[in-house]
Amino acid sequence: MSKETKIDEKGPGPETTAAWIGLMRARECVLARIEADFKGASLPPLGWYDVLWELVQAEDGRLRPFEIEARTLLAQYNLSRLIDRLVKEGLVRREAFDADGRGQWVVVTEAGRALRARMWQTYGPSIEAHVGARLTEAEARQLAGLLAKLR
C-alpha cells in the first residue's frame, strides 16, 4: 500500500465533506447577496467596510497594514491596492510610524467613519435578511457555536 493510499484513507468522511461543501456554498451565496445589496445602494464593496470597521474599532482609529491584514480576510497584495484606493477617496490617510518613514499607520478619516456608518445602514439589514430571517434565534446561536469550534 502506498503512502498516498494511506493518506486518502484518513481523509474526511462523507458528513465532514458535506459540511465543508455546505459551508463554502453558503458563504459564497450570502456574500454574493450582500454585495448585490451594496451595489443596489450604490455603495462600495464589502472589503471597504471590513477595513473601515477595523480602523474605527482600533485605538486612535489607526492600524499598521499588517494588523489590518491579520484582522480581515484580505491578502496583502489586495489590501495594499485597497488602502491606496481608500486614500485616494479620502477615507483613510497614511502617517509615518518610524522616524525614517519606512513604517506607516493607516488612519481612518471622518469621511471614512461616515461611509462606514452609511454602509452599515445597508449591511445590517442585509445580514438580517440573508441570515437572521432564515434562522431562529436558537439556530443562529447553535450555528455561531459550531462555527466557533472551527477557529
Coordinates of N, CA and C in Angstrom, one line a residue:
M1 N 0.9 -1.2 0.0 CA 0.0 0.0 0.0 C 0.9 1.2 0.0
S2 N 0.6 2.2 -0.9 CA 1.5 3.4 -1.0 C 1.0 4.4 0.1
K3 N 1.9 5.4 0.3 CA 1.6 6.4 1.3 C 0.4 7.2 0.9
E4 N 0.3 7.5 -0.5 CA -0.9 8.2 -0.9 C -2.2 7.5 -0.6
T5 N -2.2 6.2 -0.7 CA -3.4 5.5 -0.4 C -3.8 5.6 1.1
K6 N -2.7 5.6 2.0 CA -3.0 5.7 3.4 C -3.5 7.1 3.7
I7 N -2.9 8.1 3.1 CA -3.4 9.5 3.3 C -4.9 9.6 2.9
D8 N -5.2 9.1 1.7 CA -6.6 9.2 1.2 C -7.5 8.5 2.2
E9 N -7.1 7.4 2.8 CA -8.0 6.6 3.7 C -8.3 7.4 5.0
K10 N -7.4 8.4 5.3 CA -7.5 9.2 6.5 C -8.3 10.5 6.2
G11 N -8.8 10.6 5.0 CA -9.5 11.9 4.6 C -10.8 12.0 5.4
P12 N -11.5 13.1 5.1 CA -12.8 13.3 5.8 C -13.8 12.3 5.4
G13 N -14.7 12.1 6.3 CA -15.9 11.2 6.0 C -16.9 12.0 5.2
P14 N -17.9 11.3 4.7 CA -19.0 12.0 3.9 C -19.7 13.1 4.6
E15 N -19.9 13.0 5.9 CA -20.6 14.0 6.7 C -19.7 15.3 6.8
T16 N -18.4 15.1 7.0 CA -17.5 16.2 7.1 C -17.4 16.9 5.7
T17 N -17.3 16.1 4.7 CA -17.2 16.7 3.3 C -18.5 17.4 3.0
A18 N -19.6 16.9 3.3 CA -20.9 17.6 3.1 C -20.9 18.9 3.9
A19 N -20.4 18.9 5.1 CA -20.4 20.1 5.9 C -19.5 21.2 5.3
W20 N -18.3 20.7 4.8 CA -17.4 21.7 4.2 C -18.0 22.3 2.9
I21 N -18.6 21.5 2.1 CA -19.2 21.9 0.8 C -20.4 22.9 1.2
G22 N -21.2 22.5 2.1 CA -22.3 23.4 2.6 C -21.8 24.7 3.1
L23 N -20.7 24.7 3.9 CA -20.2 25.9 4.4 C -19.7 26.8 3.3
M24 N -18.9 26.3 2.4 CA -18.4 27.1 1.3 C -19.5 27.6 0.4
R25 N -20.5 26.8 0.1 CA -21.6 27.3 -0.8 C -22.4 28.4 0.0
A26 N -22.7 28.2 1.2 CA -23.5 29.2 2.0 C -22.7 30.5 2.1
R27 N -21.4 30.4 2.3 CA -20.6 31.6 2.4 C -20.7 32.4 1.0
E28 N -20.4 31.7 -0.1 CA -20.5 32.4 -1.4 C -21.8 32.9 -1.7
C29 N -22.9 32.2 -1.3 CA -24.2 32.7 -1.6 C -24.6 33.9 -0.8
V30 N -24.3 33.9 0.5 CA -24.6 35.0 1.3 C -23.8 36.2 1.0
L31 N -22.5 36.0 0.7 CA -21.6 37.2 0.3 C -22.1 37.8 -1.0
A32 N -22.5 37.0 -1.9 CA -23.0 37.5 -3.2 C -24.2 38.3 -3.0
R33 N -25.1 37.9 -2.1 CA -26.4 38.7 -1.9 C -26.0 40.0 -1.2
I34 N -25.1 39.9 -0.2 CA -24.7 41.2 0.5 C -24.1 42.1 -0.5
E35 N -23.2 41.6 -1.3 CA -22.5 42.5 -2.3 C -23.6 43.1 -3.3
A36 N -24.6 42.3 -3.6 CA -25.6 42.8 -4.5 C -26.4 43.9 -3.8
D37 N -26.6 43.8 -2.5 CA -27.3 44.8 -1.8 C -26.5 46.1 -1.7
F38 N -25.2 46.0 -1.5 CA -24.3 47.1 -1.5 C -24.4 47.8 -2.9
K39 N -24.3 47.0 -3.9 CA -24.3 47.6 -5.3 C -25.6 48.3 -5.6
G40 N -26.7 47.7 -5.1 CA -28.0 48.3 -5.3 C -28.2 49.6 -4.6
A41 N -27.4 49.8 -3.5 CA -27.5 51.0 -2.7 C -26.4 52.0 -3.1
S42 N -25.7 51.7 -4.3 CA -24.6 52.5 -4.8 C -23.5 52.6 -3.8
L43 N -23.2 51.6 -3.1 CA -22.1 51.6 -2.1 C -20.9 50.7 -2.6
P44 N -19.7 51.0 -2.0 CA -18.6 50.2 -2.4 C -18.6 48.8 -1.9
P45 N -17.7 47.9 -2.3 CA -17.7 46.5 -1.9 C -17.5 46.3 -0.4
L46 N -17.8 45.1 0.0 CA -17.7 44.7 1.4 C -16.3 44.9 2.0
G47 N -15.3 44.6 1.2 CA -13.9 44.8 1.6 C -13.6 46.2 2.2
W48 N -14.3 47.2 1.6 CA -14.1 48.5 2.1 C -14.7 48.6 3.5
Y49 N -15.8 48.1 3.7 CA -16.4 48.1 5.1 C -15.5 47.4 6.1
D50 N -15.0 46.2 5.7 CA -14.2 45.5 6.6 C -13.0 46.3 7.1
V51 N -12.3 46.9 6.2 CA -11.1 47.7 6.6 C -11.5 48.9 7.4
L52 N -12.6 49.6 7.0 CA -13.0 50.8 7.8 C -13.5 50.4 9.1
W53 N -14.2 49.3 9.3 CA -14.7 48.8 10.6 C -13.5 48.5 11.5
E54 N -12.5 47.8 11.0 CA -11.3 47.5 11.8 C -10.6 48.8 12.3
L55 N -10.5 49.8 11.4 CA -9.9 51.0 11.8 C -10.7 51.8 12.8
V56 N -12.0 51.8 12.6 CA -12.9 52.5 13.6 C -12.8 51.9 14.9
Q57 N -12.7 50.6 15.0 CA -12.6 49.8 16.3 C -11.3 50.0 16.9
A58 N -10.2 50.3 16.2 CA -8.9 50.4 16.7 C -8.7 51.6 17.6
E59 N -7.7 51.5 18.5 CA -7.4 52.6 19.3 C -6.8 53.7 18.4
D60 N -7.3 54.9 18.6 CA -6.9 56.1 17.8 C -7.3 56.0 16.4
G61 N -8.1 55.0 16.0 CA -8.6 54.8 14.6 C -7.5 54.5 13.7
R62 N -6.4 53.9 14.1 CA -5.3 53.6 13.3 C -4.7 52.2 13.5
L63 N -4.2 51.6 12.4 CA -3.6 50.3 12.5 C -2.4 50.3 11.5
R64 N -1.5 49.4 11.7 CA -0.4 49.2 10.7 C -1.1 48.2 9.6
P65 N -0.6 48.3 8.4 CA -1.2 47.5 7.4 C -1.2 46.0 7.7
F66 N -0.1 45.5 8.3 CA -0.1 44.0 8.7 C -1.2 43.7 9.7
E67 N -1.5 44.7 10.6 CA -2.6 44.5 11.6 C -3.9 44.4 10.9
I68 N -4.2 45.2 9.9 CA -5.4 45.2 9.1 C -5.5 43.8 8.4
E69 N -4.4 43.4 7.8 CA -4.4 42.1 7.1 C -4.7 41.0 8.1
A70 N -4.2 41.0 9.3 CA -4.4 39.9 10.3 C -5.9 39.9 10.7
R71 N -6.5 41.1 10.7 CA -7.9 41.2 11.2 C -9.0 41.0 10.1
T72 N -8.6 41.0 8.9 CA -9.5 40.8 7.8 C -9.1 39.6 7.0
L73 N -9.8 39.2 6.0 CA -9.5 38.1 5.2 C -8.9 38.5 3.8
L74 N -8.4 39.7 3.8 CA -7.8 40.3 2.6 C -6.3 39.9 2.5
A75 N -5.9 39.4 1.4 CA -4.5 39.1 1.1 C -3.7 40.4 1.1
Q76 N -2.4 40.4 1.4 CA -1.6 41.6 1.5 C -1.6 42.4 0.2
Y77 N -1.5 41.7 -1.0 CA -1.4 42.5 -2.2 C -2.8 43.1 -2.5
N78 N -3.9 42.5 -2.2 CA -5.2 43.1 -2.3 C -5.4 44.3 -1.4
L79 N -4.9 44.1 -0.2 CA -5.0 45.1 0.9 C -4.3 46.4 0.5
S80 N -3.1 46.2 0.0 CA -2.3 47.4 -0.5 C -3.0 48.2 -1.5
R81 N -3.6 47.5 -2.5 CA -4.4 48.2 -3.5 C -5.6 48.9 -2.9
L82 N -6.3 48.2 -2.0 CA -7.5 48.7 -1.4 C -7.1 50.0 -0.6
I83 N -6.1 49.9 0.2 CA -5.7 51.1 1.0 C -5.4 52.2 0.1
D84 N -4.7 52.0 -1.0 CA -4.4 53.1 -2.0 C -5.7 53.7 -2.5
R85 N -6.7 52.9 -2.7 CA -8.0 53.4 -3.2 C -8.7 54.2 -2.1
L86 N -8.6 53.7 -0.9 CA -9.3 54.4 0.3 C -8.6 55.7 0.5
V87 N -7.3 55.8 0.3 CA -6.5 57.1 0.5 C -7.0 58.0 -0.6
K88 N -7.1 57.5 -1.8 CA -7.5 58.4 -3.0 C -8.9 58.9 -2.8
E89 N -9.7 58.1 -2.1 CA -11.1 58.6 -1.9 C -11.2 59.4 -0.6
G90 N -10.1 59.6 0.1 CA -10.1 60.4 1.3 C -10.7 59.8 2.5
L91 N -10.8 58.4 2.5 CA -11.4 57.7 3.6 C -10.4 57.3 4.7
V92 N -9.2 57.2 4.3 CA -8.1 56.9 5.2 C -6.9 57.8 4.8
R93 N -6.0 57.9 5.7 CA -4.7 58.6 5.3 C -3.6 57.8 5.9
R94 N -2.4 57.9 5.3 CA -1.2 57.3 5.9 C -0.4 58.2 6.7
E95 N 0.1 57.7 7.8 CA 1.0 58.5 8.7 C 2.3 57.7 8.9
A96 N 3.4 58.4 9.0 CA 4.7 57.8 9.2 C 4.7 57.2 10.6
F97 N 5.2 56.0 10.7 CA 5.3 55.3 12.0 C 6.7 55.4 12.6
D98 N 7.7 55.2 11.8 CA 9.1 55.3 12.2 C 9.7 56.7 11.8
A99 N 10.7 57.1 12.5 CA 11.4 58.3 12.2 C 11.9 58.3 10.8
D100 N 12.3 57.2 10.2 CA 12.8 57.1 8.9 C 11.7 57.0 7.8
G101 N 10.4 56.9 8.3 CA 9.3 56.9 7.3 C 9.0 55.6 6.7
R102 N 9.8 54.6 7.0 CA 9.5 53.3 6.4 C 8.2 52.6 6.8
G103 N 8.0 52.7 8.1 CA 6.7 52.1 8.7 C 5.6 53.1 8.6
Q104 N 4.4 52.7 8.5 CA 3.3 53.6 8.4 C 2.0 53.1 9.1
W105 N 1.2 54.1 9.6 CA -0.1 53.8 10.1 C -1.1 54.0 9.0
V106 N -2.2 53.4 9.0 CA -3.4 53.7 8.2 C -4.4 54.2 9.2
V107 N -4.8 55.5 9.0 CA -5.7 56.2 9.9 C -7.0 56.5 9.2
V108 N -8.1 56.1 9.9 CA -9.4 56.4 9.3 C -9.7 57.9 9.4
T109 N -10.3 58.5 8.4 CA -10.7 59.9 8.4 C -12.2 60.0 8.8
E110 N -12.6 61.2 9.1 CA -14.1 61.4 9.4 C -14.9 61.0 8.2
A111 N -14.5 61.2 7.0 CA -15.2 60.7 5.8 C -15.3 59.2 5.8
G112 N -14.2 58.5 6.2 CA -14.2 57.1 6.3 C -15.2 56.6 7.4
R113 N -15.2 57.3 8.5 CA -16.2 56.9 9.6 C -17.6 57.1 9.1
A114 N -17.8 58.1 8.4 CA -19.2 58.4 7.9 C -19.6 57.4 6.8
L115 N -18.7 57.0 5.9 CA -19.0 56.0 4.9 C -19.3 54.6 5.6
R116 N -18.5 54.3 6.6 CA -18.7 53.0 7.3 C -20.1 53.0 7.9
A117 N -20.5 54.1 8.6 CA -21.8 54.2 9.2 C -22.9 54.1 8.1
R118 N -22.7 54.7 7.0 CA -23.7 54.7 5.9 C -23.8 53.3 5.3
M119 N -22.6 52.6 5.2 CA -22.7 51.2 4.7 C -23.4 50.3 5.7
W120 N -23.3 50.5 7.0 CA -24.0 49.7 8.0 C -25.5 49.8 7.8
Q121 N -26.0 50.9 7.3 CA -27.4 51.1 7.1 C -27.9 50.1 6.1
T122 N -27.1 49.6 5.2 CA -27.4 48.6 4.2 C -27.0 47.2 4.7
Y123 N -25.8 47.2 5.3 CA -25.2 45.9 5.7 C -26.0 45.2 6.8
G124 N -26.4 46.0 7.8 CA -27.1 45.4 9.0 C -28.4 44.7 8.5
P125 N -29.3 45.4 7.8 CA -30.5 44.8 7.2 C -30.2 43.6 6.3
S126 N -29.1 43.7 5.5 CA -28.7 42.7 4.6 C -28.4 41.4 5.4
I127 N -27.6 41.5 6.5 CA -27.3 40.4 7.3 C -28.6 39.8 7.9
E128 N -29.5 40.6 8.3 CA -30.7 40.1 8.8 C -31.5 39.4 7.8
A129 N -31.6 40.0 6.6 CA -32.4 39.4 5.5 C -31.8 38.0 5.0
H130 N -30.5 38.0 4.9 CA -29.9 36.8 4.3 C -29.4 35.7 5.3
V131 N -29.4 36.1 6.6 CA -29.0 35.1 7.6 C -30.1 35.1 8.7
G132 N -30.3 36.2 9.4 CA -31.2 36.2 10.5 C -32.6 35.8 10.2
A133 N -33.2 36.2 9.1 CA -34.6 35.8 8.8 C -34.7 34.4 8.4
R134 N -33.6 33.7 8.1 CA -33.6 32.3 7.7 C -33.4 31.3 8.9
L135 N -33.0 31.9 10.0 CA -32.7 31.0 11.2 C -33.5 31.5 12.4
T136 N -33.9 30.6 13.3 CA -34.4 31.0 14.6 C -33.2 31.5 15.4
E137 N -33.6 32.2 16.5 CA -32.5 32.7 17.4 C -31.7 31.5 17.9
A138 N -32.4 30.4 18.2 CA -31.7 29.2 18.7 C -30.8 28.6 17.7
E139 N -31.2 28.6 16.4 CA -30.4 28.1 15.3 C -29.2 29.0 15.1
A140 N -29.4 30.3 15.1 CA -28.3 31.2 15.0 C -27.3 31.0 16.1
R141 N -27.7 30.9 17.3 CA -26.8 30.6 18.4 C -26.1 29.3 18.2
Q142 N -26.8 28.3 17.8 CA -26.1 27.0 17.6 C -25.1 27.1 16.5
L143 N -25.5 27.7 15.4 CA -24.5 27.9 14.3 C -23.3 28.7 14.7
A144 N -23.5 29.7 15.4 CA -22.4 30.5 15.9 C -21.4 29.7 16.8
G145 N -22.0 28.8 17.6 CA -21.2 28.0 18.5 C -20.5 26.9 17.7
L146 N -21.1 26.3 16.7 CA -20.4 25.4 15.8 C -19.3 26.0 15.0
L147 N -19.5 27.2 14.4 CA -18.5 27.8 13.7 C -17.3 28.3 14.6
A148 N -17.6 28.6 15.8 CA -16.5 29.0 16.7 C -15.6 27.8 17.0
K149 N -16.1 26.6 16.9 CA -15.2 25.4 17.1 C -14.2 25.3 15.9
L150 N -14.5 25.9 14.8 CA -13.6 25.8 13.6 C -12.5 26.8 13.6
R151 N -12.5 27.7 14.5 CA -11.4 28.7 14.6 C -10.2 28.3 15.3

